[in-house]
Tab-separated table of C-alpha atoms and ligand atoms in Angstrom:
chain	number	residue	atom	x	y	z
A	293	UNK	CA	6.851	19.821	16.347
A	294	UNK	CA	3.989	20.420	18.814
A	295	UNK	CA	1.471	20.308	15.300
A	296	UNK	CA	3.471	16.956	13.917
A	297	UNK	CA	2.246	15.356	17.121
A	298	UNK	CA	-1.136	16.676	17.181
A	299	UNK	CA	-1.813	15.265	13.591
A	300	UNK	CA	0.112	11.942	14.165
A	301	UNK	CA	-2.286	11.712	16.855
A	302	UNK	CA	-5.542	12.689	15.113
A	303	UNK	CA	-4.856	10.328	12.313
A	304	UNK	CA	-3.981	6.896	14.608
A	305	UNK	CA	-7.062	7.719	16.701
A	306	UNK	CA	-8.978	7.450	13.068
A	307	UNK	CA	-7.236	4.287	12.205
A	308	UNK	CA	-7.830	2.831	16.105
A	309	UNK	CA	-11.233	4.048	16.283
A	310	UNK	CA	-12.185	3.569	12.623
A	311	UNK	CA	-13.371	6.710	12.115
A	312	UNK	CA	-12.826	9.188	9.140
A	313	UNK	CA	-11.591	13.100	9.222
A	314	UNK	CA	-11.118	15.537	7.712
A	315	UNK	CA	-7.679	16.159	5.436
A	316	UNK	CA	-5.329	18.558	6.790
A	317	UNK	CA	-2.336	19.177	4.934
A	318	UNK	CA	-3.343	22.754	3.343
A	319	UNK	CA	-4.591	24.639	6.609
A	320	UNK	CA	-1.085	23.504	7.856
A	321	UNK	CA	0.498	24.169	5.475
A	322	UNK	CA	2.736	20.913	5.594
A	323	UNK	CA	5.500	19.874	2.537
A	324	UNK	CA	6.266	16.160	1.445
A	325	UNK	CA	9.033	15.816	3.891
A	326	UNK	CA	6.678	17.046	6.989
A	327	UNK	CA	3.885	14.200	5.656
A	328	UNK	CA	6.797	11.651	5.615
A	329	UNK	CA	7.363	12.749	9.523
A	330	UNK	CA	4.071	12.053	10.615
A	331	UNK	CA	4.307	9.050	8.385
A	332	UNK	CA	6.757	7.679	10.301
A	333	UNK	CA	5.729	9.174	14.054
A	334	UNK	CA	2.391	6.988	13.139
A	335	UNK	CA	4.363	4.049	12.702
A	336	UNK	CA	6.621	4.363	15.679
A	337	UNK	CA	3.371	4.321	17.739
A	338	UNK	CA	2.566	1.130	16.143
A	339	UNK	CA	5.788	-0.054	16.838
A	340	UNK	CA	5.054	0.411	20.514
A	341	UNK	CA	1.956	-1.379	20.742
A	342	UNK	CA	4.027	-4.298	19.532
A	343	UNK	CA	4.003	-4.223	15.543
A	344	UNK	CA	7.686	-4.862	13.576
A	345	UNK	CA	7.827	-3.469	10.184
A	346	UNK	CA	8.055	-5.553	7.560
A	347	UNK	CA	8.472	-3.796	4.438
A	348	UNK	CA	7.248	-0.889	2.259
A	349	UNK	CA	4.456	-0.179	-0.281
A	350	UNK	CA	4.355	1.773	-3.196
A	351	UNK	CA	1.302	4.053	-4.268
A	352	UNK	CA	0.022	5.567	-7.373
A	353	UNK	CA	2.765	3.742	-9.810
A	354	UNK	CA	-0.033	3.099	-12.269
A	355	UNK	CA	-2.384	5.427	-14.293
A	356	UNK	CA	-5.412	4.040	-13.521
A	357	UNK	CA	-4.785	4.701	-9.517
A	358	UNK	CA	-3.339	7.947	-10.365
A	359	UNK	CA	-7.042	8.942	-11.847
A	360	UNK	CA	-8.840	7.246	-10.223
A	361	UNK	CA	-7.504	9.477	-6.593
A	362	UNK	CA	-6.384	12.822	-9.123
A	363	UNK	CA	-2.919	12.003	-7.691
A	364	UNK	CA	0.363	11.769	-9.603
A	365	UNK	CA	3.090	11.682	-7.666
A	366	UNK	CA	4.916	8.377	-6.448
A	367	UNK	CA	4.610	7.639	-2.680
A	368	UNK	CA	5.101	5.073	0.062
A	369	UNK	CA	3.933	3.717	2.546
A	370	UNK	CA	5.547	1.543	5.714
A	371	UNK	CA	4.451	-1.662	5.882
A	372	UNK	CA	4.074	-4.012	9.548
A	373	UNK	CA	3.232	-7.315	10.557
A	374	UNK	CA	0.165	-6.449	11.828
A	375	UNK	CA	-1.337	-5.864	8.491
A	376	UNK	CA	-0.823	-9.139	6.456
A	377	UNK	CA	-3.627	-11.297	6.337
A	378	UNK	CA	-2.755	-14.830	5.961
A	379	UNK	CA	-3.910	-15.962	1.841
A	380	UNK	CA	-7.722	-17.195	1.997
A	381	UNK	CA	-8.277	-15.762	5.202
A	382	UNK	CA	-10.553	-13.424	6.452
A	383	UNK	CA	-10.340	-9.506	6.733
A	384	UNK	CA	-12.319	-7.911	9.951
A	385	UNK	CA	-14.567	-5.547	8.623
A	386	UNK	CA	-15.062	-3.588	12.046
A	387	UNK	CA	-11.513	-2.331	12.129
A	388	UNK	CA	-12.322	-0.459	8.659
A	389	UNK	CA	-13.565	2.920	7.744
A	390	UNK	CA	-14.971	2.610	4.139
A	391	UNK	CA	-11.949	-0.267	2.591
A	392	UNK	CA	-11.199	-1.132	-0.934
A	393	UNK	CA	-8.919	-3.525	-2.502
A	394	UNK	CA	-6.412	-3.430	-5.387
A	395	UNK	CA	-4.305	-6.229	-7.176
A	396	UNK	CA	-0.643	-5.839	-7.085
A	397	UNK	CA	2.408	-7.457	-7.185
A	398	UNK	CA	4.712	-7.932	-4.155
A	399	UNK	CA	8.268	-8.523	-3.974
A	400	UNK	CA	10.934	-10.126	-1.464
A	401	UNK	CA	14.212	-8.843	-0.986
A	402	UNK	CA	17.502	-11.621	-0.445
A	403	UNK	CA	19.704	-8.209	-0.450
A	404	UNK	CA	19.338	-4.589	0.730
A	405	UNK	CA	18.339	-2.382	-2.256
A	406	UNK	CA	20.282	1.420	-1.622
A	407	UNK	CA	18.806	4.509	-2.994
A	408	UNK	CA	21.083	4.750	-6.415
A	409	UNK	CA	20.610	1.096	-7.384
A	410	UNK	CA	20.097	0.516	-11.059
A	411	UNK	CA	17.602	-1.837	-12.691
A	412	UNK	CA	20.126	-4.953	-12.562
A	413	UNK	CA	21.025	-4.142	-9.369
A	414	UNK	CA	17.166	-4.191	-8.046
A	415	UNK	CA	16.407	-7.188	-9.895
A	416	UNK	CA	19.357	-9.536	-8.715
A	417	UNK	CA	18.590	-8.146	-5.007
A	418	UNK	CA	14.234	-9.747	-6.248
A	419	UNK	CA	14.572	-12.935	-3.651
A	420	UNK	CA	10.962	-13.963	-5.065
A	421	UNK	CA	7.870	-12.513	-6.316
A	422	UNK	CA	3.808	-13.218	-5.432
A	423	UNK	CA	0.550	-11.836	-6.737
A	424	UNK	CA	-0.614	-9.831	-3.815
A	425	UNK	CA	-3.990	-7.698	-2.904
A	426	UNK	CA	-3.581	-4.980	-0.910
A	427	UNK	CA	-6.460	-3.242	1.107
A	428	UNK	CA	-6.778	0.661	1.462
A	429	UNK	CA	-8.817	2.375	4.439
A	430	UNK	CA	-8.013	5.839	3.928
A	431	UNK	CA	-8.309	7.728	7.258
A	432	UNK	CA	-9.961	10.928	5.830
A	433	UNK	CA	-13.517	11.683	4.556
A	434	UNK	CA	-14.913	10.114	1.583
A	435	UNK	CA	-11.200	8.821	0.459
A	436	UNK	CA	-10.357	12.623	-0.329
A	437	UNK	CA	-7.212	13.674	0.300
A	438	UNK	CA	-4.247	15.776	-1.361
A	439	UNK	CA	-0.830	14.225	-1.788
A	440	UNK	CA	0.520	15.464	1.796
A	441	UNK	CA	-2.290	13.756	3.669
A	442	UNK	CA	-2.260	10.557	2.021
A	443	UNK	CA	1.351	10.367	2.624
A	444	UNK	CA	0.785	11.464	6.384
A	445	UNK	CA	-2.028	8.606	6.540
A	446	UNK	CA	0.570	6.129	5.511
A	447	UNK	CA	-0.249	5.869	1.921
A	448	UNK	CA	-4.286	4.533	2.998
A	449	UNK	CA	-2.145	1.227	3.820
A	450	UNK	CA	-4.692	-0.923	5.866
A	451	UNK	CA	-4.052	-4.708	5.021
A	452	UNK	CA	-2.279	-7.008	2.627
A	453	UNK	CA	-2.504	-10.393	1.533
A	454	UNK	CA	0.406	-12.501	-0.587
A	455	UNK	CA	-0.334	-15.466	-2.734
A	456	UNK	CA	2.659	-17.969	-2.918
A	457	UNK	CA	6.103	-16.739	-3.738
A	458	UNK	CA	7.654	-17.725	-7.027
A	459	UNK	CA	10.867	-17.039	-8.799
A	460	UNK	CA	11.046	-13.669	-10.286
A	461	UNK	CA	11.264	-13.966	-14.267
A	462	UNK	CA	13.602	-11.950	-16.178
A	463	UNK	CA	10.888	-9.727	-17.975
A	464	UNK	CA	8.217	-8.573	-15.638
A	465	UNK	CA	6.227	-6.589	-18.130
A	466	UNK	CA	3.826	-8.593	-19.433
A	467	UNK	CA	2.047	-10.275	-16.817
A	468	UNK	CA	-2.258	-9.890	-16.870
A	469	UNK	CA	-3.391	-9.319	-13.769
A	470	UNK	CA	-7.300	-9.363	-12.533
A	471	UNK	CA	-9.296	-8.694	-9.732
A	472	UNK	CA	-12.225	-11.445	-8.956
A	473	UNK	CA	-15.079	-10.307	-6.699
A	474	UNK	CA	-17.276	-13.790	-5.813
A	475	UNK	CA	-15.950	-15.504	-8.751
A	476	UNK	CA	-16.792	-12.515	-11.560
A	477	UNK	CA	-14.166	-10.519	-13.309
A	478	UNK	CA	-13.932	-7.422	-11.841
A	479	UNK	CA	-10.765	-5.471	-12.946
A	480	UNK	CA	-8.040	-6.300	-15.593
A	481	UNK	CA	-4.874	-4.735	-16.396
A	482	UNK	CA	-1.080	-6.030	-16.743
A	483	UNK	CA	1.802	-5.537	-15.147
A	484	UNK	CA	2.945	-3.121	-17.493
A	485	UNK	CA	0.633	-1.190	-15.846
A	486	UNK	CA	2.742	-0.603	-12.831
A	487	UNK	CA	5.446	2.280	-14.566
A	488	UNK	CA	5.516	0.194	-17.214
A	489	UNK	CA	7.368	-2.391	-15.217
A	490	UNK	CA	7.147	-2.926	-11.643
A	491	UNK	CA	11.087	-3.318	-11.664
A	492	UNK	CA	10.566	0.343	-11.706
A	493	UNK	CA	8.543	0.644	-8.938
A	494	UNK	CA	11.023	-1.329	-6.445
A	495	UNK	CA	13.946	1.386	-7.903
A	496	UNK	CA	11.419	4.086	-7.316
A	497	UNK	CA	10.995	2.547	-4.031
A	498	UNK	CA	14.557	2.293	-2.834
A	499	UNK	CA	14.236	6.568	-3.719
A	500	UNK	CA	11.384	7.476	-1.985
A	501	UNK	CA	12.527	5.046	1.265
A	502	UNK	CA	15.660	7.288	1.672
A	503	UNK	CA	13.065	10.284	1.919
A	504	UNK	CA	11.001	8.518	4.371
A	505	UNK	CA	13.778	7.749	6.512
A	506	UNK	CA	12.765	3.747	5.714
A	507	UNK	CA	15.704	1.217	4.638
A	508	UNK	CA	15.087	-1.052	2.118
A	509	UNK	CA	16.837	-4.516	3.480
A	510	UNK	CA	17.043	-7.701	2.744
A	511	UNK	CA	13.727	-9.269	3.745
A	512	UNK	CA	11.712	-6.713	3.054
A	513	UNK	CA	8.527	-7.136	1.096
A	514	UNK	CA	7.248	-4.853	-1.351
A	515	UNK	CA	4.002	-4.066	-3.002
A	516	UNK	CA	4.589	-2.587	-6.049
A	517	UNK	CA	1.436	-0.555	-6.467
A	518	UNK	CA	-2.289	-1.505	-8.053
A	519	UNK	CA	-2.564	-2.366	-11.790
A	520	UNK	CA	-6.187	-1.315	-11.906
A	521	UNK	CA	-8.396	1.034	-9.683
A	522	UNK	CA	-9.440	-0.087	-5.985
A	523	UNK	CA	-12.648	-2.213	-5.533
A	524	UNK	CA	-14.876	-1.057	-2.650
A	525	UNK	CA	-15.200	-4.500	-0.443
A	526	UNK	CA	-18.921	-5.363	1.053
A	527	UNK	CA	-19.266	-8.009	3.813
A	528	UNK	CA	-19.351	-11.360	3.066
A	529	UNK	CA	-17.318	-10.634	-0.727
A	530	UNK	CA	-14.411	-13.127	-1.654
A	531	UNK	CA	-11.644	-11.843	-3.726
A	532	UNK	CA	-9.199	-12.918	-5.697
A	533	UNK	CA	-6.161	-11.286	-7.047
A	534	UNK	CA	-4.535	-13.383	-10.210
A	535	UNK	CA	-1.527	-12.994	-11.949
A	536	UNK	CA	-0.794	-14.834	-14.753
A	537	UNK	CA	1.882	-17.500	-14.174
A	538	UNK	CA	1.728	-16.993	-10.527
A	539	UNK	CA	-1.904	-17.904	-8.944
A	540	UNK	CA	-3.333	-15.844	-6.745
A	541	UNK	CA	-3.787	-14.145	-3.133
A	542	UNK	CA	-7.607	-14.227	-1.877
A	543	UNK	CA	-9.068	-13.264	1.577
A	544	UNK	CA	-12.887	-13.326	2.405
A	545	UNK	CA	-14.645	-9.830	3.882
A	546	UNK	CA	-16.061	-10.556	7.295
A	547	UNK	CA	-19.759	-10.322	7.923
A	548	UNK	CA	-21.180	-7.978	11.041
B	1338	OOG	C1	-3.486	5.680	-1.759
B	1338	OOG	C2	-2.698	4.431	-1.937
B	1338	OOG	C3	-2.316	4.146	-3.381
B	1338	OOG	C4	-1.579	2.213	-4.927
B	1338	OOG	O1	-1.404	0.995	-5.045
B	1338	OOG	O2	-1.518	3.001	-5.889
B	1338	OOG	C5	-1.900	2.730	-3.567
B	1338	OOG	C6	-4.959	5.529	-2.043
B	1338	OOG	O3	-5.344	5.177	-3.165
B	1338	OOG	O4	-5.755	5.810	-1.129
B	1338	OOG	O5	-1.830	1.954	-2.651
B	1339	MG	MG1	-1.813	-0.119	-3.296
Protein backbone atom coordinates (compact mmCIF):
# COMPACT_ATOMS: atom_id res chain seq x y z
CA UNK A 1 0.00 0.00 0.00
CA UNK A 2 2.83 2.14 1.42
CA UNK A 3 4.55 1.78 -2.54
CA UNK A 4 0.86 2.59 -4.25
CA UNK A 5 1.14 5.88 -2.42
CA UNK A 6 4.64 6.61 -3.03
CA UNK A 7 4.10 6.25 -6.89
CA UNK A 8 0.64 8.01 -6.91
CA UNK A 9 2.63 10.63 -5.43
CA UNK A 10 5.70 10.69 -7.70
CA UNK A 11 3.56 10.74 -10.75
CA UNK A 12 1.00 13.90 -9.65
CA UNK A 13 4.11 15.81 -8.55
CA UNK A 14 5.24 15.22 -12.47
CA UNK A 15 1.91 16.26 -13.75
CA UNK A 16 1.81 19.47 -11.04
CA UNK A 17 5.28 20.34 -11.59
CA UNK A 18 5.51 19.40 -15.28
CA UNK A 19 8.28 17.45 -15.02
CA UNK A 20 9.08 13.96 -16.58
CA UNK A 21 10.39 10.54 -14.73
CA UNK A 22 11.34 7.81 -15.04
CA UNK A 23 8.77 4.58 -15.67
CA UNK A 24 8.39 2.33 -12.87
CA UNK A 25 6.21 -0.48 -13.28
CA UNK A 26 9.01 -3.35 -13.76
CA UNK A 27 11.36 -2.55 -10.65
CA UNK A 28 7.95 -2.85 -8.79
CA UNK A 29 6.90 -5.25 -10.12
CA UNK A 30 3.19 -3.91 -10.41
CA UNK A 31 0.14 -5.97 -12.52
CA UNK A 32 -2.74 -4.16 -14.53
CA UNK A 33 -5.00 -4.10 -11.58
CA UNK A 34 -2.16 -2.36 -9.22
CA UNK A 35 -1.68 0.45 -12.32
CA UNK A 36 -5.53 0.86 -12.27
CA UNK A 37 -5.06 1.65 -8.28
CA UNK A 38 -2.74 4.29 -8.66
CA UNK A 39 -4.85 5.30 -11.58
CA UNK A 40 -7.50 6.01 -9.57
CA UNK A 41 -5.52 7.22 -6.10
CA UNK A 42 -4.18 10.01 -8.78
CA UNK A 43 -7.53 10.98 -9.53
CA UNK A 44 -8.95 11.07 -6.07
CA UNK A 45 -6.22 13.67 -5.36
CA UNK A 46 -7.56 15.63 -8.14
CA UNK A 47 -10.80 15.25 -6.87
CA UNK A 48 -9.67 17.02 -3.73
CA UNK A 49 -8.21 19.96 -5.19
CA UNK A 50 -11.69 20.49 -6.58
CA UNK A 51 -11.91 18.54 -10.06
CA UNK A 52 -15.39 16.27 -10.78
CA UNK A 53 -14.93 13.56 -13.22
CA UNK A 54 -16.52 13.72 -16.17
CA UNK A 55 -16.05 10.74 -18.15
CA UNK A 56 -13.51 8.18 -19.45
CA UNK A 57 -11.02 7.82 -22.35
CA UNK A 58 -10.00 5.05 -24.26
CA UNK A 59 -6.27 4.38 -25.41
CA UNK A 60 -4.57 2.42 -28.03
CA UNK A 61 -8.03 1.24 -29.89
CA UNK A 62 -6.33 1.91 -33.20
CA UNK A 63 -3.21 0.39 -34.94
CA UNK A 64 -1.53 3.26 -35.76
CA UNK A 65 -1.36 4.38 -31.81
CA UNK A 66 -0.68 0.90 -30.94
CA UNK A 67 2.78 1.28 -33.12
CA UNK A 68 3.35 4.18 -32.89
CA UNK A 69 3.84 3.63 -28.48
CA UNK A 70 4.73 -0.57 -29.16
CA UNK A 71 1.56 -0.99 -27.04
CA UNK A 72 -1.36 -3.34 -27.70
CA UNK A 73 -3.47 -3.69 -25.13
CA UNK A 74 -6.80 -1.59 -24.61
CA UNK A 75 -6.72 0.90 -21.67
CA UNK A 76 -8.43 3.84 -20.00
CA UNK A 77 -8.11 6.58 -18.69
CA UNK A 78 -10.46 8.89 -16.14
CA UNK A 79 -11.45 11.85 -17.47
CA UNK A 80 -12.27 15.49 -15.21
CA UNK A 81 -13.46 18.80 -15.76
CA UNK A 82 -10.39 20.28 -15.37
CA UNK A 83 -9.07 18.99 -18.59
CA UNK A 84 -11.56 20.16 -21.34
CA UNK A 85 -10.58 23.05 -23.13
CA UNK A 86 -13.39 25.02 -24.41
CA UNK A 87 -13.41 24.44 -28.80
CA UNK A 88 -11.06 27.28 -30.36
CA UNK A 89 -9.54 28.04 -27.24
CA UNK A 90 -6.24 28.05 -26.08
CA UNK A 91 -4.09 25.22 -24.39
CA UNK A 92 -1.33 26.57 -21.68
CA UNK A 93 1.78 25.31 -22.76
CA UNK A 94 3.57 25.76 -19.24
CA UNK A 95 1.46 23.14 -17.55
CA UNK A 96 2.97 20.52 -20.20
CA UNK A 97 5.89 18.23 -20.24
CA UNK A 98 6.58 17.42 -23.97
CA UNK A 99 2.35 17.30 -25.33
CA UNK A 100 0.98 15.88 -28.47
CA UNK A 101 -2.37 15.76 -29.92
CA UNK A 102 -4.54 13.08 -31.58
CA UNK A 103 -8.01 13.23 -33.42
CA UNK A 104 -10.73 11.20 -31.99
CA UNK A 105 -14.14 10.83 -31.62
CA UNK A 106 -16.06 11.50 -28.37
CA UNK A 107 -19.26 10.27 -27.23
CA UNK A 108 -22.18 11.33 -24.71
CA UNK A 109 -24.03 9.02 -22.75
CA UNK A 110 -28.27 9.69 -22.15
CA UNK A 111 -28.04 6.12 -20.23
CA UNK A 112 -25.53 4.22 -18.05
CA UNK A 113 -23.64 1.68 -20.23
CA UNK A 114 -22.92 -1.75 -17.70
CA UNK A 115 -20.02 -3.93 -18.31
CA UNK A 116 -21.95 -6.85 -20.47
CA UNK A 117 -23.79 -4.42 -22.75
CA UNK A 118 -23.98 -5.50 -26.34
CA UNK A 119 -23.47 -3.34 -29.42
CA UNK A 120 -27.33 -2.25 -29.56
CA UNK A 121 -27.35 -1.75 -26.18
CA UNK A 122 -24.17 0.81 -26.32
CA UNK A 123 -25.46 2.48 -29.24
CA UNK A 124 -29.13 3.31 -28.05
CA UNK A 125 -27.43 4.44 -24.57
CA UNK A 126 -24.95 7.15 -27.67
CA UNK A 127 -26.91 10.55 -26.40
CA UNK A 128 -24.71 12.40 -29.20
CA UNK A 129 -21.46 12.26 -30.81
CA UNK A 130 -18.54 15.19 -31.64
CA UNK A 131 -15.19 15.15 -33.38
CA UNK A 132 -12.87 15.66 -30.51
CA UNK A 133 -8.83 16.19 -30.09
CA UNK A 134 -7.42 14.96 -27.26
CA UNK A 135 -3.93 16.07 -25.84
CA UNK A 136 -1.35 13.55 -24.27
CA UNK A 137 1.51 14.72 -21.74
CA UNK A 138 2.86 11.55 -20.71
CA UNK A 139 4.45 11.91 -17.23
CA UNK A 140 7.56 9.71 -17.92
CA UNK A 141 10.78 10.29 -19.95
CA UNK A 142 10.77 10.70 -23.57
CA UNK A 143 6.94 9.28 -23.77
CA UNK A 144 8.44 5.72 -22.85
CA UNK A 145 6.57 3.72 -20.88
CA UNK A 146 5.30 -0.06 -20.62
CA UNK A 147 1.60 -0.81 -20.40
CA UNK A 148 1.50 -0.67 -16.37
CA UNK A 149 2.89 2.85 -16.27
CA UNK A 150 0.87 4.38 -18.82
CA UNK A 151 -2.11 3.04 -17.15
CA UNK A 152 -0.74 4.31 -13.67
CA UNK A 153 -0.14 7.85 -15.46
CA UNK A 154 -3.77 7.89 -16.37
CA UNK A 155 -3.52 6.77 -19.87
CA UNK A 156 -0.97 10.23 -20.74
CA UNK A 157 -4.58 11.99 -20.47
CA UNK A 158 -3.65 15.78 -20.27
CA UNK A 159 -6.45 17.82 -22.12
CA UNK A 160 -9.41 17.49 -24.43
CA UNK A 161 -11.29 19.54 -26.65
CA UNK A 162 -15.03 18.64 -28.28
CA UNK A 163 -16.33 20.14 -31.44
CA UNK A 164 -20.23 20.41 -31.48
CA UNK A 165 -22.34 17.44 -30.62
CA UNK A 166 -24.40 15.83 -33.33
CA UNK A 167 -26.71 12.90 -33.57
CA UNK A 168 -24.98 9.65 -33.64
CA UNK A 169 -25.61 7.86 -37.16
CA UNK A 170 -26.45 4.33 -37.35
CA UNK A 171 -23.08 3.18 -39.05
CA UNK A 172 -20.08 4.76 -37.48
CA UNK A 173 -17.49 3.10 -39.64
CA UNK A 174 -16.83 5.12 -42.28
CA UNK A 175 -16.20 8.47 -41.17
CA UNK A 176 -12.51 10.27 -42.51
CA UNK A 177 -11.04 11.89 -39.97
CA UNK A 178 -7.83 14.43 -40.21
CA UNK A 179 -5.63 16.26 -38.18
CA UNK A 180 -4.83 20.07 -39.44
CA UNK A 181 -1.70 21.72 -38.02
CA UNK A 182 -1.92 25.76 -39.19
CA UNK A 183 -4.20 24.95 -41.92
CA UNK A 184 -1.97 21.85 -43.61
CA UNK A 185 -3.03 18.27 -43.57
CA UNK A 186 -1.29 16.60 -41.13
CA UNK A 187 -2.78 13.09 -40.36
CA UNK A 188 -5.65 11.10 -42.06
CA UNK A 189 -7.33 8.02 -41.16
CA UNK A 190 -11.18 6.94 -40.66
CA UNK A 191 -13.09 5.93 -38.13
CA UNK A 192 -12.76 2.49 -38.96
CA UNK A 193 -9.65 3.00 -37.61
CA UNK A 194 -10.78 2.98 -34.06
CA UNK A 195 -11.39 -1.28 -33.67
CA UNK A 196 -12.86 -1.06 -36.70
CA UNK A 197 -15.73 0.87 -35.24
CA UNK A 198 -15.61 3.08 -32.37
CA UNK A 199 -19.02 1.42 -31.21
CA UNK A 200 -16.45 -1.01 -30.14
CA UNK A 201 -14.45 1.08 -28.29
CA UNK A 202 -17.43 2.50 -25.97
CA UNK A 203 -18.29 -1.61 -25.32
CA UNK A 204 -14.62 -2.06 -24.70
CA UNK A 205 -14.95 0.84 -22.51
CA UNK A 206 -17.89 -0.15 -20.36
CA UNK A 207 -15.17 -3.54 -19.75
CA UNK A 208 -12.22 -1.97 -18.86
CA UNK A 209 -14.34 0.79 -16.48
CA UNK A 210 -15.51 -2.19 -14.30
CA UNK A 211 -11.64 -2.98 -13.90
CA UNK A 212 -10.85 0.49 -13.06
CA UNK A 213 -13.38 0.71 -10.53
CA UNK A 214 -14.98 3.75 -12.96
CA UNK A 215 -18.91 3.64 -13.81
CA UNK A 216 -19.93 4.39 -17.02
CA UNK A 217 -23.28 6.71 -16.45
CA UNK A 218 -25.37 8.58 -18.14
CA UNK A 219 -23.55 11.82 -18.92
CA UNK A 220 -20.47 10.62 -19.30
CA UNK A 221 -18.29 11.55 -22.22
CA UNK A 222 -16.10 9.35 -23.99
CA UNK A 223 -13.14 9.58 -26.24
CA UNK A 224 -12.96 6.76 -28.20
CA UNK A 225 -9.25 6.62 -28.91
CA UNK A 226 -6.92 8.38 -31.87
CA UNK A 227 -7.47 7.36 -35.53
CA UNK A 228 -3.94 8.31 -36.47
CA UNK A 229 -0.63 8.75 -34.44
CA UNK A 230 -0.18 11.84 -31.94
CA UNK A 231 1.19 15.18 -33.36
CA UNK A 232 3.87 16.81 -31.17
CA UNK A 233 2.26 20.53 -30.55
CA UNK A 234 4.86 23.70 -30.78
CA UNK A 235 3.77 27.11 -29.40
CA UNK A 236 1.82 29.24 -31.25
CA UNK A 237 0.34 25.90 -33.65
CA UNK A 238 -3.54 25.85 -34.36
CA UNK A 239 -5.16 22.57 -34.81
CA UNK A 240 -7.90 21.22 -36.09
CA UNK A 241 -9.48 17.89 -35.69
CA UNK A 242 -12.25 17.11 -38.66
CA UNK A 243 -14.57 14.53 -39.04
CA UNK A 244 -16.44 14.17 -41.90
CA UNK A 245 -20.13 15.08 -41.43
CA UNK A 246 -19.44 16.53 -38.11
CA UNK A 247 -16.94 19.73 -38.25
CA UNK A 248 -14.42 19.97 -36.08
CA UNK A 249 -12.80 20.68 -32.48
CA UNK A 250 -9.68 23.22 -32.68
CA UNK A 251 -7.69 24.88 -29.80
CA UNK A 252 -4.59 27.19 -30.37
CA UNK A 253 -1.01 26.21 -28.44
CA UNK A 254 -0.06 29.06 -26.17
CA UNK A 255 3.10 31.00 -26.77
CA UNK A 256 5.85 31.48 -23.70
C1 LIG B 1 -1.28 6.73 -24.24
C2 LIG B 1 -2.66 7.17 -24.57
C3 LIG B 1 -3.24 6.51 -25.81
C4 LIG B 1 -5.08 6.82 -27.59
O1 LIG B 1 -5.95 7.56 -28.06
O2 LIG B 1 -4.74 5.75 -28.14
C5 LIG B 1 -4.42 7.25 -26.33
C6 LIG B 1 -0.20 7.43 -25.03
O3 LIG B 1 -0.18 7.34 -26.27
O4 LIG B 1 0.67 8.05 -24.40
O5 LIG B 1 -4.87 8.21 -25.77
MG1 LIG C 1 -6.15 9.41 -27.06
Amino acid sequence: MRLHDTLTAALDDALLRATAIAPFAEQHSLNVDDAYRIQQAGIGRRLQRGERVTGLKMGFTSVAKMQQMGVTDQICGTLTDAMQIDNGASLDLQQRIHPRCEPELAFLLKQDVPPDADAATAHAAIAAVAPAIEIIDSRFRQFRFSLVDVIADNASSSAFVLGSWHDCPADLTHLPVELHIDGRLAQSGSSADILGDPLRSLLAAARLARRAGIALTAGSIVLAGAATPAVALQPGQHIEAHVAGMGEATFYVSTP
